[in-house]
C-alpha atoms as an extended CHARMM CRD file, in Angstrom:
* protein
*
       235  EXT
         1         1  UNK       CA            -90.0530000000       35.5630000000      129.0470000000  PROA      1               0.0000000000
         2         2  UNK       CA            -88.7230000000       38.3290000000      126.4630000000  PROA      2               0.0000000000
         3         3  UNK       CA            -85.7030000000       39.4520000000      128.9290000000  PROA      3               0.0000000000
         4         4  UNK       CA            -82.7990000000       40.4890000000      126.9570000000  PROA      4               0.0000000000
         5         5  UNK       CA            -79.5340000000       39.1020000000      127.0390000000  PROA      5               0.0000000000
         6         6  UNK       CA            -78.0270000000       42.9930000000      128.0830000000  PROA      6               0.0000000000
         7         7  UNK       CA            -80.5890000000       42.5410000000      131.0740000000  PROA      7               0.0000000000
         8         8  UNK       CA            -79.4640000000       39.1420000000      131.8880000000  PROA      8               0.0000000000
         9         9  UNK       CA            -75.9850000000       40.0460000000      131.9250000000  PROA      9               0.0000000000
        10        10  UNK       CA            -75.9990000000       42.4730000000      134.0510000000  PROA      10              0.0000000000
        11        11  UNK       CA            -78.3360000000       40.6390000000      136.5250000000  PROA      11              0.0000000000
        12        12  UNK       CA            -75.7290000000       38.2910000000      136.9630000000  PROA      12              0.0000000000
        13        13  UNK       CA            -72.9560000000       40.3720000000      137.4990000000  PROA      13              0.0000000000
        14        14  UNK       CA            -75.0110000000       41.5640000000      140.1340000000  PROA      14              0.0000000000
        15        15  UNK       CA            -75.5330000000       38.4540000000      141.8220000000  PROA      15              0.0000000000
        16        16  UNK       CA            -72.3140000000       37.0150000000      141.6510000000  PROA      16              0.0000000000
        17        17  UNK       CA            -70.9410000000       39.2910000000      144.3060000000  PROA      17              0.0000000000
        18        18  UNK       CA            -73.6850000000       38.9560000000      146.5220000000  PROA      18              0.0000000000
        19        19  UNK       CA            -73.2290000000       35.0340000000      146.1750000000  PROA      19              0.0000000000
        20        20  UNK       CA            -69.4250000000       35.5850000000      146.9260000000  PROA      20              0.0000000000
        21        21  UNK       CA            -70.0270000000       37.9040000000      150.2130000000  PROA      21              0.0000000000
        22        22  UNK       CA            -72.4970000000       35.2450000000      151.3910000000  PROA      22              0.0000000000
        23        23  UNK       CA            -70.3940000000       32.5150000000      151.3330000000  PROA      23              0.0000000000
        24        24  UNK       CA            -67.2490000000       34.2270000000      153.1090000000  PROA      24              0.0000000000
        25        25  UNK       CA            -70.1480000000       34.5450000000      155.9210000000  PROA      25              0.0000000000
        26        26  UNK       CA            -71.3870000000       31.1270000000      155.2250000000  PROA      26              0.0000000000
        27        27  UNK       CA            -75.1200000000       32.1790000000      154.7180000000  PROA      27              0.0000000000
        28        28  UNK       CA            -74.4880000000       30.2710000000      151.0300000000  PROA      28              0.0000000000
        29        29  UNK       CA            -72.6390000000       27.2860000000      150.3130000000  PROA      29              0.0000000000
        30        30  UNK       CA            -71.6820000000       28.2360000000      146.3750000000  PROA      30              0.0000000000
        31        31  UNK       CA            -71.9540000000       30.4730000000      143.9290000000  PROA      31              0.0000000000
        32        32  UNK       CA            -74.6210000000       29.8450000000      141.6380000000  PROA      32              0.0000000000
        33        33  UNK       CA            -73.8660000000       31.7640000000      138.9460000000  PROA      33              0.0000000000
        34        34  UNK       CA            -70.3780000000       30.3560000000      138.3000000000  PROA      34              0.0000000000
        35        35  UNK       CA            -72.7000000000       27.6350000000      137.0090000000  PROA      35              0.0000000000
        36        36  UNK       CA            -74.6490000000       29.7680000000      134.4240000000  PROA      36              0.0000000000
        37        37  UNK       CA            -73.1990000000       31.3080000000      130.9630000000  PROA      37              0.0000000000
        38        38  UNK       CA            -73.5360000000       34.3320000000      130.7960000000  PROA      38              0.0000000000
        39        39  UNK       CA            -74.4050000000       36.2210000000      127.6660000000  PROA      39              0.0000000000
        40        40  UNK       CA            -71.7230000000       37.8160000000      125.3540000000  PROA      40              0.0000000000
        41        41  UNK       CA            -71.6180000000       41.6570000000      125.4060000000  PROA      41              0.0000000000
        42        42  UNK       CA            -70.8280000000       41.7200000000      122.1620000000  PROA      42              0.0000000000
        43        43  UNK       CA            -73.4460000000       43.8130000000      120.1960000000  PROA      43              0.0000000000
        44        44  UNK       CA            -74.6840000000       45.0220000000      123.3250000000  PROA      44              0.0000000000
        45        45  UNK       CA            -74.3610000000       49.0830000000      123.2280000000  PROA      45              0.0000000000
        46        46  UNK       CA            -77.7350000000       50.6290000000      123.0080000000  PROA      46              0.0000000000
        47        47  UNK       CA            -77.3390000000       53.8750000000      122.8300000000  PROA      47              0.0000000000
        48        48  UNK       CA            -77.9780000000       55.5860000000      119.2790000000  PROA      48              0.0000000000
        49        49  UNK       CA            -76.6230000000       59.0780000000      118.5800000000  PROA      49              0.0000000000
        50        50  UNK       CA            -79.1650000000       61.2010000000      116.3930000000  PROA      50              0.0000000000
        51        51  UNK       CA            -78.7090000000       62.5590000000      112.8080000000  PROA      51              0.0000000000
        52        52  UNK       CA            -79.4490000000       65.8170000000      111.8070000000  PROA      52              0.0000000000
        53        53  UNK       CA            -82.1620000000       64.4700000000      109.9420000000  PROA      53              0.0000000000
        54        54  UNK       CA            -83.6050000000       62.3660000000      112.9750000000  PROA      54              0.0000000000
        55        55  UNK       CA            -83.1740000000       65.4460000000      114.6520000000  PROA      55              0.0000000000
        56        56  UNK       CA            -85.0370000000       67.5830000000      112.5670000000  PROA      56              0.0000000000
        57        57  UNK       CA            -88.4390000000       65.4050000000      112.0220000000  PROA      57              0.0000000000
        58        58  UNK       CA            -88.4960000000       64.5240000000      115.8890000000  PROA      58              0.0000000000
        59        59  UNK       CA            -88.2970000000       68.4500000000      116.7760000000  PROA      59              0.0000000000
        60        60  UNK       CA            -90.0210000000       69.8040000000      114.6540000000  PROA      60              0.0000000000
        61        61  UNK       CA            -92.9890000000       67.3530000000      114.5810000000  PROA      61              0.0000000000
        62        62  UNK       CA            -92.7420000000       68.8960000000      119.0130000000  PROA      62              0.0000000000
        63        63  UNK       CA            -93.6840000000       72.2440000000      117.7550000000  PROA      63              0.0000000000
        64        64  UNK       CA            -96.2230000000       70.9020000000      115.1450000000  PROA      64              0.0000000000
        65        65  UNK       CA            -98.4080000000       69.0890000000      117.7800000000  PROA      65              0.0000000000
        66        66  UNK       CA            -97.8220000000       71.6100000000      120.6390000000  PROA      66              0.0000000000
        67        67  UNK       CA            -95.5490000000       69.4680000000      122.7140000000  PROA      67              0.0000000000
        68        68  UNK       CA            -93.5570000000       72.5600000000      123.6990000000  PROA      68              0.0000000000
        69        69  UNK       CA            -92.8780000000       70.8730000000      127.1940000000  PROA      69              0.0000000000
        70        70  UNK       CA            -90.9930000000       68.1600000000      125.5920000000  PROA      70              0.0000000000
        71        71  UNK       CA            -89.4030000000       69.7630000000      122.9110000000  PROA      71              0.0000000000
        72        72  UNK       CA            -87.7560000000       72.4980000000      125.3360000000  PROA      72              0.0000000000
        73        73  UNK       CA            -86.5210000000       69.5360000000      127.1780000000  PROA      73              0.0000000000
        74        74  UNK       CA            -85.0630000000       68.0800000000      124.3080000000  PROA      74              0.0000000000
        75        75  UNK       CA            -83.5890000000       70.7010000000      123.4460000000  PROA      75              0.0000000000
        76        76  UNK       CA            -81.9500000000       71.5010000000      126.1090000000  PROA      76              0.0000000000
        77        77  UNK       CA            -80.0910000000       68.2490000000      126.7670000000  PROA      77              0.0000000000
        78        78  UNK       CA            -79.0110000000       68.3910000000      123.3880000000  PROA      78              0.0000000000
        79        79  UNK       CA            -77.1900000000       71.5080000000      123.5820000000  PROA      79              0.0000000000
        80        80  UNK       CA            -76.4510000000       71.0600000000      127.4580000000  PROA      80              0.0000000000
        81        81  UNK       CA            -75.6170000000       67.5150000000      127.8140000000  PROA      81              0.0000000000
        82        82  UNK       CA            -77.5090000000       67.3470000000      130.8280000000  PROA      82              0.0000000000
        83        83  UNK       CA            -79.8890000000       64.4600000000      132.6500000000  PROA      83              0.0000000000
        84        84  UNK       CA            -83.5570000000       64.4160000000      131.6840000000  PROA      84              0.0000000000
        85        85  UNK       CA            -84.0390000000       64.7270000000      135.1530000000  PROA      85              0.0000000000
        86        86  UNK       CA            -81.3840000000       67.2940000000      136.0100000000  PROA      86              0.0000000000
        87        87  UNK       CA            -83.8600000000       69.6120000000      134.1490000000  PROA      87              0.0000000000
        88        88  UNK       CA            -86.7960000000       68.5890000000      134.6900000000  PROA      88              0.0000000000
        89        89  UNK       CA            -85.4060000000       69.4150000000      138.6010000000  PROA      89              0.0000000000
        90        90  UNK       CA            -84.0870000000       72.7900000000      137.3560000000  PROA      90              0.0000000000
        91        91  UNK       CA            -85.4290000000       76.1960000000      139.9900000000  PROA      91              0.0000000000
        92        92  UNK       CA            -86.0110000000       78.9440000000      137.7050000000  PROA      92              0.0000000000
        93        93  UNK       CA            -83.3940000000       80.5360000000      140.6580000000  PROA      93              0.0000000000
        94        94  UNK       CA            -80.8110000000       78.3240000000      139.3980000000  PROA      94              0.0000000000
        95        95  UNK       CA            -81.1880000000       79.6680000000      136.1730000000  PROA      95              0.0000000000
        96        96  UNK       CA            -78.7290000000       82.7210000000      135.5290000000  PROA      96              0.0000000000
        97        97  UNK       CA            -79.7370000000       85.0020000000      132.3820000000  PROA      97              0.0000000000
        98        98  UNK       CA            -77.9520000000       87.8820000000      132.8530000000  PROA      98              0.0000000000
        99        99  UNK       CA            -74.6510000000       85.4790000000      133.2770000000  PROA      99              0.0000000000
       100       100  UNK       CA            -75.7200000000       83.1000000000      130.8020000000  PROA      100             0.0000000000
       101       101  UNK       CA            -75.5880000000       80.0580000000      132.9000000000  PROA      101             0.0000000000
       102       102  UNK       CA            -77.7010000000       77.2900000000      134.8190000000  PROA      102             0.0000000000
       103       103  UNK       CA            -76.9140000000       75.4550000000      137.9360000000  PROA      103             0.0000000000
       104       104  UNK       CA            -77.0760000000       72.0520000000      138.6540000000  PROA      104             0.0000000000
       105       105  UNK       CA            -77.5630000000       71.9970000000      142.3730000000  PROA      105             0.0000000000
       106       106  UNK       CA            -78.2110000000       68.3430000000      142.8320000000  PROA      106             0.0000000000
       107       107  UNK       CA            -76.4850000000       64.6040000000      141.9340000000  PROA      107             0.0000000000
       108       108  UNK       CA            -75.8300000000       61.1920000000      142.7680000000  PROA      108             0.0000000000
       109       109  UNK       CA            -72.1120000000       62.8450000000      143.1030000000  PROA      109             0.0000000000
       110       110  UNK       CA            -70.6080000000       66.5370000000      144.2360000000  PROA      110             0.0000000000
       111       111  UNK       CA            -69.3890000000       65.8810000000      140.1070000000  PROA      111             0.0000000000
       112       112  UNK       CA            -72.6960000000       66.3200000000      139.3380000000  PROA      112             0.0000000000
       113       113  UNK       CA            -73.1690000000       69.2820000000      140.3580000000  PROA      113             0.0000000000
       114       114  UNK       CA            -72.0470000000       72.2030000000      138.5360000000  PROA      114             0.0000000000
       115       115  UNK       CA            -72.6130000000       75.3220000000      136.3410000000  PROA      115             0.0000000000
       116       116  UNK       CA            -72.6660000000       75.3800000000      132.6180000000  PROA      116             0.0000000000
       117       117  UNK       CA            -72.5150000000       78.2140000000      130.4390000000  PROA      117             0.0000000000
       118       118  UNK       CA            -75.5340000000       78.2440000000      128.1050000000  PROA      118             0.0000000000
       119       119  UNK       CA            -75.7310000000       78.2950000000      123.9880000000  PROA      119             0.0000000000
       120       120  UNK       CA            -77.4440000000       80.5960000000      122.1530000000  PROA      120             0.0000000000
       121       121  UNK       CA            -80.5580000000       78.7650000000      122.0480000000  PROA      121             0.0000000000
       122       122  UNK       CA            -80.8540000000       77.2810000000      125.8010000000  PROA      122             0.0000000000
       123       123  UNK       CA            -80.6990000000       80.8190000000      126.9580000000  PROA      123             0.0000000000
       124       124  UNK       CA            -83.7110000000       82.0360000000      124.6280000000  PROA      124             0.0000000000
       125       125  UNK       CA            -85.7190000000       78.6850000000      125.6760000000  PROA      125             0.0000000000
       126       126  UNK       CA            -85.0430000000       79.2640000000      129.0860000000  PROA      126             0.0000000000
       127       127  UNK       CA            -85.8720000000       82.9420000000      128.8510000000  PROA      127             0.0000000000
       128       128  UNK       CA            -89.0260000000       81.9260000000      127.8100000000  PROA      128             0.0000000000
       129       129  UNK       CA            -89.9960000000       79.7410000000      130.1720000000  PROA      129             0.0000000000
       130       130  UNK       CA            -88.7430000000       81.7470000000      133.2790000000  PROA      130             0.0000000000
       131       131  UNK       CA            -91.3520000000       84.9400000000      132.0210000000  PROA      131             0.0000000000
       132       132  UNK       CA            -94.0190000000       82.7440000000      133.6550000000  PROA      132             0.0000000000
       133       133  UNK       CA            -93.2850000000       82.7980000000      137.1550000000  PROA      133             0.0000000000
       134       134  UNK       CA            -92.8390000000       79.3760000000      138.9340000000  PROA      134             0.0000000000
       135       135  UNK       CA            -90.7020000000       77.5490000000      141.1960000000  PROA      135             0.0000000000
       136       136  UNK       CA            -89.8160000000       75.1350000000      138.5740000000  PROA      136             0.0000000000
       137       137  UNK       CA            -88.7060000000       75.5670000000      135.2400000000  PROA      137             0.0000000000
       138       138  UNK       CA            -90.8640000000       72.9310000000      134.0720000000  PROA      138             0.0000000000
       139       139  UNK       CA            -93.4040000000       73.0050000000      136.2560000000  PROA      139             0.0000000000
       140       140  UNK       CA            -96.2460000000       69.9450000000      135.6690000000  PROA      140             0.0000000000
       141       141  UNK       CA            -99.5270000000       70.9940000000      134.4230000000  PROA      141             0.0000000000
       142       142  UNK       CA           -100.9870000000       68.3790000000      136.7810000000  PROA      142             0.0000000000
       143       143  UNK       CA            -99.8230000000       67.8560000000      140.0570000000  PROA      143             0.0000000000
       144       144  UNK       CA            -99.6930000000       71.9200000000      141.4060000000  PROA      144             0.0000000000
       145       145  UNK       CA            -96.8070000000       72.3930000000      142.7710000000  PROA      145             0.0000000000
       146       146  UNK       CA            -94.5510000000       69.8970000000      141.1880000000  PROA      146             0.0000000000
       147       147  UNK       CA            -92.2280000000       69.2280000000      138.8030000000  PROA      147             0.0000000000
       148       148  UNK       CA            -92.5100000000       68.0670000000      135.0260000000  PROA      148             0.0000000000
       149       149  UNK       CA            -92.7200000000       64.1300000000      135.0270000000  PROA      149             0.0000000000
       150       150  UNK       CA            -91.0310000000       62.1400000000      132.5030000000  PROA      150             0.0000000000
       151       151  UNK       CA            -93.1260000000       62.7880000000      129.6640000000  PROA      151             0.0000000000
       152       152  UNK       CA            -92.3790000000       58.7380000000      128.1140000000  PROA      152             0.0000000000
       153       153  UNK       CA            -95.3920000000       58.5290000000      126.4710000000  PROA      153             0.0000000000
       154       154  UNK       CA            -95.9500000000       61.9660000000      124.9200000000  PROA      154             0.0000000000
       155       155  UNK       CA            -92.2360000000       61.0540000000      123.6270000000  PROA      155             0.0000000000
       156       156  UNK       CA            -93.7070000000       57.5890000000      122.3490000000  PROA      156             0.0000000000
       157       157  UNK       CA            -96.3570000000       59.0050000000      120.1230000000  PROA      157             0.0000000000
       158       158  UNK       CA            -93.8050000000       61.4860000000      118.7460000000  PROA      158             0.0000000000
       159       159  UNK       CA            -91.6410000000       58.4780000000      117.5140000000  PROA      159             0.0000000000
       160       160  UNK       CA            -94.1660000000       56.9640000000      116.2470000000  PROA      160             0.0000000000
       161       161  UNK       CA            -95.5720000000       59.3120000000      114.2350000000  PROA      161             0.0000000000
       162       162  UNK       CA            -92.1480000000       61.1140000000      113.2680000000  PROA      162             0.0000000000
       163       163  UNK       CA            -91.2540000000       57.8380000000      112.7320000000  PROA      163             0.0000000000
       164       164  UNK       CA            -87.5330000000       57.7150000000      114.1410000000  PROA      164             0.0000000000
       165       165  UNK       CA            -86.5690000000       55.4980000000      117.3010000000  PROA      165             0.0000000000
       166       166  UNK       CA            -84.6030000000       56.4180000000      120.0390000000  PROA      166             0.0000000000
       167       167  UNK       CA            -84.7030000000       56.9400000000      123.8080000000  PROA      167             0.0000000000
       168       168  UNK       CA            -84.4620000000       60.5420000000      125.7060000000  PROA      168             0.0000000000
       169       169  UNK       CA            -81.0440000000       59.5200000000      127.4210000000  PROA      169             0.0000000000
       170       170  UNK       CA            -79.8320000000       59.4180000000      123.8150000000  PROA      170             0.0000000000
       171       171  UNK       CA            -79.9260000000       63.2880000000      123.0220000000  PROA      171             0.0000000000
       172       172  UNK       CA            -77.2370000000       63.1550000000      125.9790000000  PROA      172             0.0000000000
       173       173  UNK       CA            -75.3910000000       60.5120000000      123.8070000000  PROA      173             0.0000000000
       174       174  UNK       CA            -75.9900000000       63.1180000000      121.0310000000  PROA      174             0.0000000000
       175       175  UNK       CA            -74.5710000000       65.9640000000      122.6870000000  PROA      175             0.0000000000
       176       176  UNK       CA            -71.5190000000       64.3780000000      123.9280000000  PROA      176             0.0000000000
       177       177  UNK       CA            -70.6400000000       62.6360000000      120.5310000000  PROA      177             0.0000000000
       178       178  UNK       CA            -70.8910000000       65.6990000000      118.6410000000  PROA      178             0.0000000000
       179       179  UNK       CA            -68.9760000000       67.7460000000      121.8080000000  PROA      179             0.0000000000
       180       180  UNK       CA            -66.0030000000       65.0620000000      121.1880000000  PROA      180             0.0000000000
       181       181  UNK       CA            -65.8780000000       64.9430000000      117.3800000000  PROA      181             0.0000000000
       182       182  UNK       CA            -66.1280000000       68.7420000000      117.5110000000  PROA      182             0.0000000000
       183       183  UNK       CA            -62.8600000000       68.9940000000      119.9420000000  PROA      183             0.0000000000
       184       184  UNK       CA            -64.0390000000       69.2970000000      123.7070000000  PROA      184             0.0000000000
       185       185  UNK       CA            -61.1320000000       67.8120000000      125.8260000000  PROA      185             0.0000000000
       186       186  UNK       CA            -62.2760000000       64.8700000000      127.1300000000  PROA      186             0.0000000000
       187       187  UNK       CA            -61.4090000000       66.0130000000      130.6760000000  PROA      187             0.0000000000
       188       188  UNK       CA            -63.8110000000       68.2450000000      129.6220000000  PROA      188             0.0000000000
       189       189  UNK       CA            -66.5260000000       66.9630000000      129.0260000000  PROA      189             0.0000000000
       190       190  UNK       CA            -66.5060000000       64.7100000000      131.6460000000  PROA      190             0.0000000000
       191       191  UNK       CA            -67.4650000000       67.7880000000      133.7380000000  PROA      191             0.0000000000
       192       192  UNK       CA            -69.7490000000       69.2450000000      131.4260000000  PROA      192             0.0000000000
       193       193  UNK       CA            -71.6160000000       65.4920000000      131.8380000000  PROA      193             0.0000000000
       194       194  UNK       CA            -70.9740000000       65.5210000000      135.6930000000  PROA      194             0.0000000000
       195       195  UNK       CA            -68.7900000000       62.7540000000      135.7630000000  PROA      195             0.0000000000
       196       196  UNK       CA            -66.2210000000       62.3090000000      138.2070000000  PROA      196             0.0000000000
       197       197  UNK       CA            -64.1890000000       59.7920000000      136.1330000000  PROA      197             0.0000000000
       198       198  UNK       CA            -63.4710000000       59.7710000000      132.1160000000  PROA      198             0.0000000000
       199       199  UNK       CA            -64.1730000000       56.1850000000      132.1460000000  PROA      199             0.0000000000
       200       200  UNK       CA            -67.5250000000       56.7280000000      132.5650000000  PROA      200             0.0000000000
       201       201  UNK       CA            -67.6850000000       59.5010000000      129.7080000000  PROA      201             0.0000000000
       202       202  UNK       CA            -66.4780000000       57.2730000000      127.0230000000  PROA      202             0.0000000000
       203       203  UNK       CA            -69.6920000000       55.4240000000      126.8800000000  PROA      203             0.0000000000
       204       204  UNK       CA            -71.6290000000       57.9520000000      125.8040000000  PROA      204             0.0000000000
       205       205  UNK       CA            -68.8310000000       59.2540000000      123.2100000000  PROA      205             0.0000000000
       206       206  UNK       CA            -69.3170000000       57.5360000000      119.6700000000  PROA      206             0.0000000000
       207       207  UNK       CA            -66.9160000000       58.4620000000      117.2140000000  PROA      207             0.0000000000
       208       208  UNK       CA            -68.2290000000       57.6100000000      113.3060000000  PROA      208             0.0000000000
       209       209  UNK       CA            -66.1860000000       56.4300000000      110.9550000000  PROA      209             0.0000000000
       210       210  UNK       CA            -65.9220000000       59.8710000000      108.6330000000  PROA      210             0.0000000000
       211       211  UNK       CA            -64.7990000000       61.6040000000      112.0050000000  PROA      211             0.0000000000
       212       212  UNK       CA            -62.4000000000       58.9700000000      112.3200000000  PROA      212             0.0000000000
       213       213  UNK       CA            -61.2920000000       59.2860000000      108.2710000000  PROA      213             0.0000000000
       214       214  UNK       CA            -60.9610000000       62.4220000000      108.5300000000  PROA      214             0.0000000000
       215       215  UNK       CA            -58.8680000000       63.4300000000      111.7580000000  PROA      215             0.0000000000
       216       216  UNK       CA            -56.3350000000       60.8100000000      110.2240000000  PROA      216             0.0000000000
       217       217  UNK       CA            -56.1400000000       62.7350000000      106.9530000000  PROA      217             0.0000000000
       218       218  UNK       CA            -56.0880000000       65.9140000000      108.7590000000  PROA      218             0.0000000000
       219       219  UNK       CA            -52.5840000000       64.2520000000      110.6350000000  PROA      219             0.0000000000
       220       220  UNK       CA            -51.3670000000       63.0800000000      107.4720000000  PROA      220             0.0000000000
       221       221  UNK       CA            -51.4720000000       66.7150000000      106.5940000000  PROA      221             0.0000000000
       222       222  UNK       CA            -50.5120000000       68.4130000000      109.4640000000  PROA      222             0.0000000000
       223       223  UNK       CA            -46.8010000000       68.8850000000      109.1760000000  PROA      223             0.0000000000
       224       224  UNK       CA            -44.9380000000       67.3640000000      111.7210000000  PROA      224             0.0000000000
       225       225  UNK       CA            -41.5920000000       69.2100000000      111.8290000000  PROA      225             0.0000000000
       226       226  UNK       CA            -40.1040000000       72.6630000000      111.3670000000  PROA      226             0.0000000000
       227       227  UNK       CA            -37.5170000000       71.5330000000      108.5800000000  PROA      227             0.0000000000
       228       228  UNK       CA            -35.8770000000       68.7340000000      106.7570000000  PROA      228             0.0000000000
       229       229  UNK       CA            -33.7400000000       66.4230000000      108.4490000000  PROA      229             0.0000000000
       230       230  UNK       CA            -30.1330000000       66.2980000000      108.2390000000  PROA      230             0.0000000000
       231       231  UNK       CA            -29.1130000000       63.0790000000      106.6350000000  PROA      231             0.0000000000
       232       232  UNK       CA            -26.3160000000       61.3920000000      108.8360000000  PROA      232             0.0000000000
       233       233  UNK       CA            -23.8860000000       61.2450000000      105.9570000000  PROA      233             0.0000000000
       234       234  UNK       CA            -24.2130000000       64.7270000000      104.8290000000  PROA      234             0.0000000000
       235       235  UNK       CA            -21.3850000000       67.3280000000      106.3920000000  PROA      235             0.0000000000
């Protein structure tokens, strides 16, 4: 079987706690696992943060093909750092024009939930969408009623065709990558993400090497006291 080692890993992270619990309550005589190696992490981060040429070919080959549904989307969790599914969820009530802002009302945690100011161009896509009047803001041309499904395999045949590769979770990457190189307080966007921890906000933050070059040149530069120091034999 093709499993990758990343899948196998955490598999058996998983079990080896529930090995552990069972024995203390003797349903299990030992822990399997402790028996297995398990594969190195190393070389294990998936997530890809887009160019601006990636971005440009995948977008704009949306708009060629009509695939307005999923380019909005896109869109909007690259300038929002928000879930797919957080906006595929979105109420056209929790969507604030006249304040400029959008409302996350539900999460897997009260961190998730919150209001975020919008950019320029989430409010005109979302003005857009709300002049047809729905419940949802991305309502699914299908099942009346519902909400937008995940839209995997109109994004498939984008990629392939646009040919770039990447998954939809990693315009979130995007957006928080370029949020951190571009200043945010980490703090910060922690809650912009709905994260309750910044632990969990570094894995999506991906700092490139020229950001890195260059912040070190800019403290090389930046002077670092108001005058010269007095030398301790001058009087």
């Amino acid at each position: 079987h093709a499993v990758r080692d990343v899948t196998l890993r955490h598999d058996l992270h998983a079990l080896s706690p529930f090995f552990e619990f069972a024995i203390r309550h003797n349903w299990a005589r030992a822990n399997p696992v402790k028996k297995v190696t398990i594969p190195s992490d190393a070389g294990s981060v998936t997530m890809h943060v887009l160019t601006a040429a990636e971005e440009n070919v995948y977008f704009d080959y949306c708009l060629e093909k009509n695939h307005l549904d999923l380019h909005d989307l896109g869109r909007l969790m690259i300038q929002q750092g928000c879930r797919p599914e957080e906006l595929r969820q979105l109420e056209q009530a929790d969507v604030d024009l006249e304040a400029s802002q959008l409302t996350i009302r539900k999460g897997k945690s009260p961190a998730a939930r919150r209001s975020l100011k919008l950019t320029a161009e989430s409010r005109e896509i979302l003005a857009r969408r709300l002049e047809t009047r729905n419940l949802w803001v991305f309502p699914s041309p299908i099942r009346v009623g519902r909400h937008l499904g995940n839209l995997q395999g109109t994004h498939n045949k984008v990629l392939e065709h646009a040919k770039v590769s990447f998954v939809p979770y990693d315009l979130r990457h995007t957006f928080a990558t370029r949020a951190a190189e571009r200043g945010m307080p980490i703090a910060t966007l922690a809650a912009v993400l709905g994260h309750a921890n910044l632990r969990s906000v570094m894995k999506y933050v991906h700092v490139s090497q020229e950001h890195m070059d260059r912040e070190m040149v800019r403290l090389d530069t930046t002077p670092i006291r108001a005058g010269r120091l007095q030398s301790p034999i001058e009087t």
